[in-house]
Coordinates of C-alpha atoms and ligand atoms in Angstrom, one line a residue:
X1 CA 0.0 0.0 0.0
X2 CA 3.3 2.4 0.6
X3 CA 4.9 1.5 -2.3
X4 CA 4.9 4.8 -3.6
X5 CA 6.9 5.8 -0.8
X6 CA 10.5 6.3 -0.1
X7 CA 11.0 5.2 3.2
X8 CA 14.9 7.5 3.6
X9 CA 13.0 10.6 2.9
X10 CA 9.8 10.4 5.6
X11 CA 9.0 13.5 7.0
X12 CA 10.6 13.8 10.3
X13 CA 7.4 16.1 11.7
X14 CA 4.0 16.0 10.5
X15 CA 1.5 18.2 11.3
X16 CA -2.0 17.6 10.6
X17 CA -5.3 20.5 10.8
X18 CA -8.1 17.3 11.1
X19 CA -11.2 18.8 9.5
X20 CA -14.5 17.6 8.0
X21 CA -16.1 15.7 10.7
X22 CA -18.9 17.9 10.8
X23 CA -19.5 18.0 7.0
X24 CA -18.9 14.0 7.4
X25 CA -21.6 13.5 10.1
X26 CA -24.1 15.4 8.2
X27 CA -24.1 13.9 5.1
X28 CA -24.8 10.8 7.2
X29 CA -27.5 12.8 8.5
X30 CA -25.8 12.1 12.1
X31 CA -25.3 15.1 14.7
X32 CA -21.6 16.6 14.6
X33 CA -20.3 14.7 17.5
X34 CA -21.2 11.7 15.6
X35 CA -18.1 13.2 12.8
X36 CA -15.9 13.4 16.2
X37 CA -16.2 10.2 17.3
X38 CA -15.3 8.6 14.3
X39 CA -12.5 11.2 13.8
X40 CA -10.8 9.7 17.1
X41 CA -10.7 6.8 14.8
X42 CA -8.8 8.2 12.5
X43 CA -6.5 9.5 14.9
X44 CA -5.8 6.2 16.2
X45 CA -5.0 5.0 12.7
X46 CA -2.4 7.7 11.4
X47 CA -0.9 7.5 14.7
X48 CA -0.2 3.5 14.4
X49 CA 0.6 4.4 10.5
X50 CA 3.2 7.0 11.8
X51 CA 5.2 5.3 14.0
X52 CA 5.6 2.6 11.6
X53 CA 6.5 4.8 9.1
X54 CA 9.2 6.3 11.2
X55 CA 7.7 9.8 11.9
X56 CA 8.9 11.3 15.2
X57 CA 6.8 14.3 15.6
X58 CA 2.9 13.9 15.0
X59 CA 1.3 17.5 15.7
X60 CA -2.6 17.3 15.9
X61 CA -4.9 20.2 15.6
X62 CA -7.6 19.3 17.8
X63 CA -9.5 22.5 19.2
X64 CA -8.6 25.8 18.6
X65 CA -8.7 29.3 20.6
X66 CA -12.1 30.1 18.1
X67 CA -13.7 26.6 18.3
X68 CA -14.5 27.9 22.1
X69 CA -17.4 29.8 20.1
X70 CA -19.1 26.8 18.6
X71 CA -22.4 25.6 20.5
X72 CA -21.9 24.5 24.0
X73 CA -22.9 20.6 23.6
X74 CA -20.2 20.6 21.2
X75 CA -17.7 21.4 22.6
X76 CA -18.5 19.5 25.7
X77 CA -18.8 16.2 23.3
X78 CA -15.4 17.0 22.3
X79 CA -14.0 17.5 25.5
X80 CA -15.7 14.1 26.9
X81 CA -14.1 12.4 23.3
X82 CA -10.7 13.8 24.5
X83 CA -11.4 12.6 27.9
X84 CA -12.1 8.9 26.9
X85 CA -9.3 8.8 24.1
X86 CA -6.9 9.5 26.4
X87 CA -7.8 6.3 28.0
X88 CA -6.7 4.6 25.0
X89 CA -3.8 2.1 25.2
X90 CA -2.5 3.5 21.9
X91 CA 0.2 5.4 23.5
X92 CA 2.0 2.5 25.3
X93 CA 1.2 -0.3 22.5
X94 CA 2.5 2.0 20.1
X95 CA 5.5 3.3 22.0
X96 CA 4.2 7.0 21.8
X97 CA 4.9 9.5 23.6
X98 CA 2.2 12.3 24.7
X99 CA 2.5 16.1 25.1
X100 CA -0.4 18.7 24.6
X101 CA 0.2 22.5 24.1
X102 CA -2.8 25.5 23.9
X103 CA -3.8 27.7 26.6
X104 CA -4.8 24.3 28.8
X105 CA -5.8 26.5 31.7
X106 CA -9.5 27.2 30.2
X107 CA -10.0 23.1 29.8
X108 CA -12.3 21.6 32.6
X109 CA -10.4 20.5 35.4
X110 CA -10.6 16.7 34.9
X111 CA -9.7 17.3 31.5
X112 CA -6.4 18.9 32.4
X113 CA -5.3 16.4 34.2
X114 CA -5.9 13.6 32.2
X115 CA -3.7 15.3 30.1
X116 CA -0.9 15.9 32.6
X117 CA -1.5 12.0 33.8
X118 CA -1.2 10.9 30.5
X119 CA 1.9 13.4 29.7
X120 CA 3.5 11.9 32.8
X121 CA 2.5 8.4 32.0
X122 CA 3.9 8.5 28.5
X123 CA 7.3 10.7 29.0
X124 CA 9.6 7.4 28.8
X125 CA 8.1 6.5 25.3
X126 CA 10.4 6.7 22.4
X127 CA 9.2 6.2 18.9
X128 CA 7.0 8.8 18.3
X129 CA 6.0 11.7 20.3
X130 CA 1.9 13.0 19.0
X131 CA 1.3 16.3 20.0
X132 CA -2.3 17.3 20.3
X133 CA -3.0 21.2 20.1
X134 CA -6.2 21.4 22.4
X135 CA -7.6 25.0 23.2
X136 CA -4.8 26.3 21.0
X137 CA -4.3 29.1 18.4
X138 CA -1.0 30.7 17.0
X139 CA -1.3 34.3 17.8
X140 CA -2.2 33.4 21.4
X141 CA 1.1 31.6 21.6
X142 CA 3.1 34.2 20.0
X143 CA 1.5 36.5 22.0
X144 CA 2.5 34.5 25.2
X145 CA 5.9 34.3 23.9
X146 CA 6.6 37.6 23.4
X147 CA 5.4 39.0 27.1
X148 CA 7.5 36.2 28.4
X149 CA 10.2 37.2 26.3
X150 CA 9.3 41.2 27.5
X151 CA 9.2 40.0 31.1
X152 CA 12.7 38.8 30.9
X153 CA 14.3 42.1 29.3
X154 CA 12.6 43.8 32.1
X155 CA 14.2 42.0 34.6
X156 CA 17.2 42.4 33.4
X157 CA 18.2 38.9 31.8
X158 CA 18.1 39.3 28.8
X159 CA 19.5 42.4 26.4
X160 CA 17.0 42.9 23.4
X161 CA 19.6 42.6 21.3
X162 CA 19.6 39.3 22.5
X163 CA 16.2 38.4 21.0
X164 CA 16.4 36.4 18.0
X165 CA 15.1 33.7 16.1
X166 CA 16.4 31.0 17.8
X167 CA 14.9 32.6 21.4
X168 CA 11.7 33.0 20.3
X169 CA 11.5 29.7 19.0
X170 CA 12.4 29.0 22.3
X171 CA 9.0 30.7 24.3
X172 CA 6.7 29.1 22.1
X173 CA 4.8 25.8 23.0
X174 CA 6.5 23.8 20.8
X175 CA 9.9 24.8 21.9
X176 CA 11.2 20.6 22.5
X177 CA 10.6 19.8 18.6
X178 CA 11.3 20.7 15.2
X179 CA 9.8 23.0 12.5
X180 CA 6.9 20.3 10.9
X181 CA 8.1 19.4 7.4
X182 CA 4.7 18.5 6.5
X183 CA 1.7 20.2 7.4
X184 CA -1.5 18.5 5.8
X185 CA -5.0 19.8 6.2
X186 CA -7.8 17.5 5.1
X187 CA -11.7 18.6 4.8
X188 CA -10.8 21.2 1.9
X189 CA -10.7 24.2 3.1
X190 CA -7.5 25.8 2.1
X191 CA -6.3 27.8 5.2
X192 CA -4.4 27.5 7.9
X193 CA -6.9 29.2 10.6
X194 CA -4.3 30.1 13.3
X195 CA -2.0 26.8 13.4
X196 CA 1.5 27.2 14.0
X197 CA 2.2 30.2 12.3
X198 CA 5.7 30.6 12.9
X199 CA 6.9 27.0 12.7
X200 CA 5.2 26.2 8.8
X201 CA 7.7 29.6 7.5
X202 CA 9.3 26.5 5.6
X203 CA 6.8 23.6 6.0
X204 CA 5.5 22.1 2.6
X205 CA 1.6 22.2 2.7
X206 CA -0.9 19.9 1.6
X207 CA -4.1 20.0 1.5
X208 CA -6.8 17.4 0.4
X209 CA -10.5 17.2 0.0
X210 CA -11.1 14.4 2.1
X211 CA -13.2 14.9 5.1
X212 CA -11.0 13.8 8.5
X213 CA -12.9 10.6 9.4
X214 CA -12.0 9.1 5.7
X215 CA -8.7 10.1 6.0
X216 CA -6.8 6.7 6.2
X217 CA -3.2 5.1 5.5
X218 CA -3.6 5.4 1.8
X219 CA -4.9 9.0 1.8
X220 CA -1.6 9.8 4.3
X221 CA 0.8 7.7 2.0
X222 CA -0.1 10.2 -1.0
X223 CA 0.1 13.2 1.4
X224 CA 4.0 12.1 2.0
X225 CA 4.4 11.2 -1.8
X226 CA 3.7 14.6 -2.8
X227 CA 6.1 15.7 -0.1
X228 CA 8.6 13.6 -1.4
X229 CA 8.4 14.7 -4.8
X230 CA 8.9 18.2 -4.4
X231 CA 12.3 19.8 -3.8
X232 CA 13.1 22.1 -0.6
X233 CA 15.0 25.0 -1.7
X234 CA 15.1 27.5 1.5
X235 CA 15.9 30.1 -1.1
X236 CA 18.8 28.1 -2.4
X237 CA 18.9 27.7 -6.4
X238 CA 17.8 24.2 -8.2
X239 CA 21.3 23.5 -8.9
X240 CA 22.8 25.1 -5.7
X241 CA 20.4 22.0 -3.7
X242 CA 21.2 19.0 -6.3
X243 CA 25.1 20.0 -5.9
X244 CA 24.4 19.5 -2.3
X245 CA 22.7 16.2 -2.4
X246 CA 25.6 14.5 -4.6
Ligands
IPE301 C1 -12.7 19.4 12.7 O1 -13.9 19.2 12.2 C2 -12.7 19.2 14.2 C3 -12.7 20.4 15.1 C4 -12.6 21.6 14.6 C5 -12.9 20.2 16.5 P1 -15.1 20.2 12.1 O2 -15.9 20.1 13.4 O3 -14.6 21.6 11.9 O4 -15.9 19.8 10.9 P2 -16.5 20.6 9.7 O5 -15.5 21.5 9.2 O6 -17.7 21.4 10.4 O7 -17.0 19.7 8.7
IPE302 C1 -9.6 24.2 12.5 O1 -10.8 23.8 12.0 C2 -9.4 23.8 13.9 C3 -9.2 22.3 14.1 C4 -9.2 21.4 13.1 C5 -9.1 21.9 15.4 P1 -12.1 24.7 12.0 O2 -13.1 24.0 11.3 O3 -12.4 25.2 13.3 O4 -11.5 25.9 11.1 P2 -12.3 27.1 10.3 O5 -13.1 27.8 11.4 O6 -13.2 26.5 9.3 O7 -11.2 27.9 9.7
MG303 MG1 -14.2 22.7 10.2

């Protein structure tokens, strides 16, 4: 079923915006949280796929800053489904590691610390870490970052001439992995609404019509094929890169 793909040139981290279960449920004429449910399928899926593939980093969009503004039983299905996938063995049987990053402090109590238990749990795990954005948006994290990074010129830490790249890479959330290599946003929508704005300056982007809950091994092997056939330049020439690569 891989064939297609090269297994030297797997994307070290992919990051995924999981969309469509809404669209998915209705024309199933199900309620939303019908789409959810069988969305944490699909999670469970790429995340086995992953691992075996030999992806370290799997970053998963899974409620944004804005999706606090959809209907109240909505988001309380969602926060039960993260509640009850979290009791999922898929994290030890897989060898995954777990870490969650978003403004967690507005997530019921006995969500947050499932998600610290399972953080805790899962810190020894080595194959893959999955990193599930929950209550999350970009500009909030930057945002964060840079009063920290204000806070500490104040105090007299820091110089602002020390401020660079390289330390505000260092205040965001996802300060203990690499840039993703691969971001892939299924439902077909083509935007990015407020995911890791700073880390995709270089990412390759994909995006694909297929709503989240179909989204399956296949559909992910042709998301990495199409990664694989283009070429990463970061600015370089053509030639400059395939000089490199001899
Ligand atoms: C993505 O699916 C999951 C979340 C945002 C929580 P949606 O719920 O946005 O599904 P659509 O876009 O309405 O189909
Ligand atoms: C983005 O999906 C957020 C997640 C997948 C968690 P949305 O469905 O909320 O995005 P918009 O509002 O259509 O841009
Ligand atoms: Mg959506």
């Amino acid at each position: 079923m891989t064939d297609r793909i090269d297994m030297n040139n797997i994307p070290q981290h992919i990051a995924i915006i999981m969309d469509g279960n809404g669209r998915w449920a209705a024309e199933r004429g199900k309620p939303r949280s019908y789409g959810h449910q069988a969305g944490v399928d699909s999670v469970r899926r790429i995340t086995s796929e992953c691992t075996r593939l030999g992806v370290k980093y799997l970053t998963l969009y899974t409620f944004s800053t804005e999706n606090w503004n959809r209907p109240v039983d909505e988001v309380s299905a969602l926060m039960g489904l993260v509640l009850s996938s979290l009791e999922d063995e898929i994290f030890m049987k897989n060898d995954v590691r777990f870490r969650v990053i978003g403004d967690v402090n507005r997530l019921p109590k006995d969500v947050y610390a499932k998600l610290k238990e399972t953080e805790e749990h899962t810190s020894k795990n080595k194959t893959m870490t999955m990193v599930v954005a929950l209550s999350y948006s970009s500009k909030w994290e930057i945002t964060k970052a840079l009063k920290d990074i204000a806070e500490e010129v104040k105090e007299g830490k820091i110089d602002v001439n020390d401020i660079d790249e390289e330390k505000i890479s260092g205040h965001l959330e996802t300060n203990f992995m690499p840039d993703p290599d691969l971001l892939i946003r299924t439902g077909g929508e083509v935007r990015i609404s407020n995911y890791l704005l700073w880390q995709i300056a270089y990412s390759e982007l994909y995006f694909c019509d297929t709503y989240w809950p179909d989204f399956d091994e296949e559909a992910l092997s042709k998301a990495i094929a199409s990664y694989q056939s283009r070429q990463r330049r970061f600015g370089k020439t053509e030639k400059q890169v395939e000089d490199t690569q001899k």
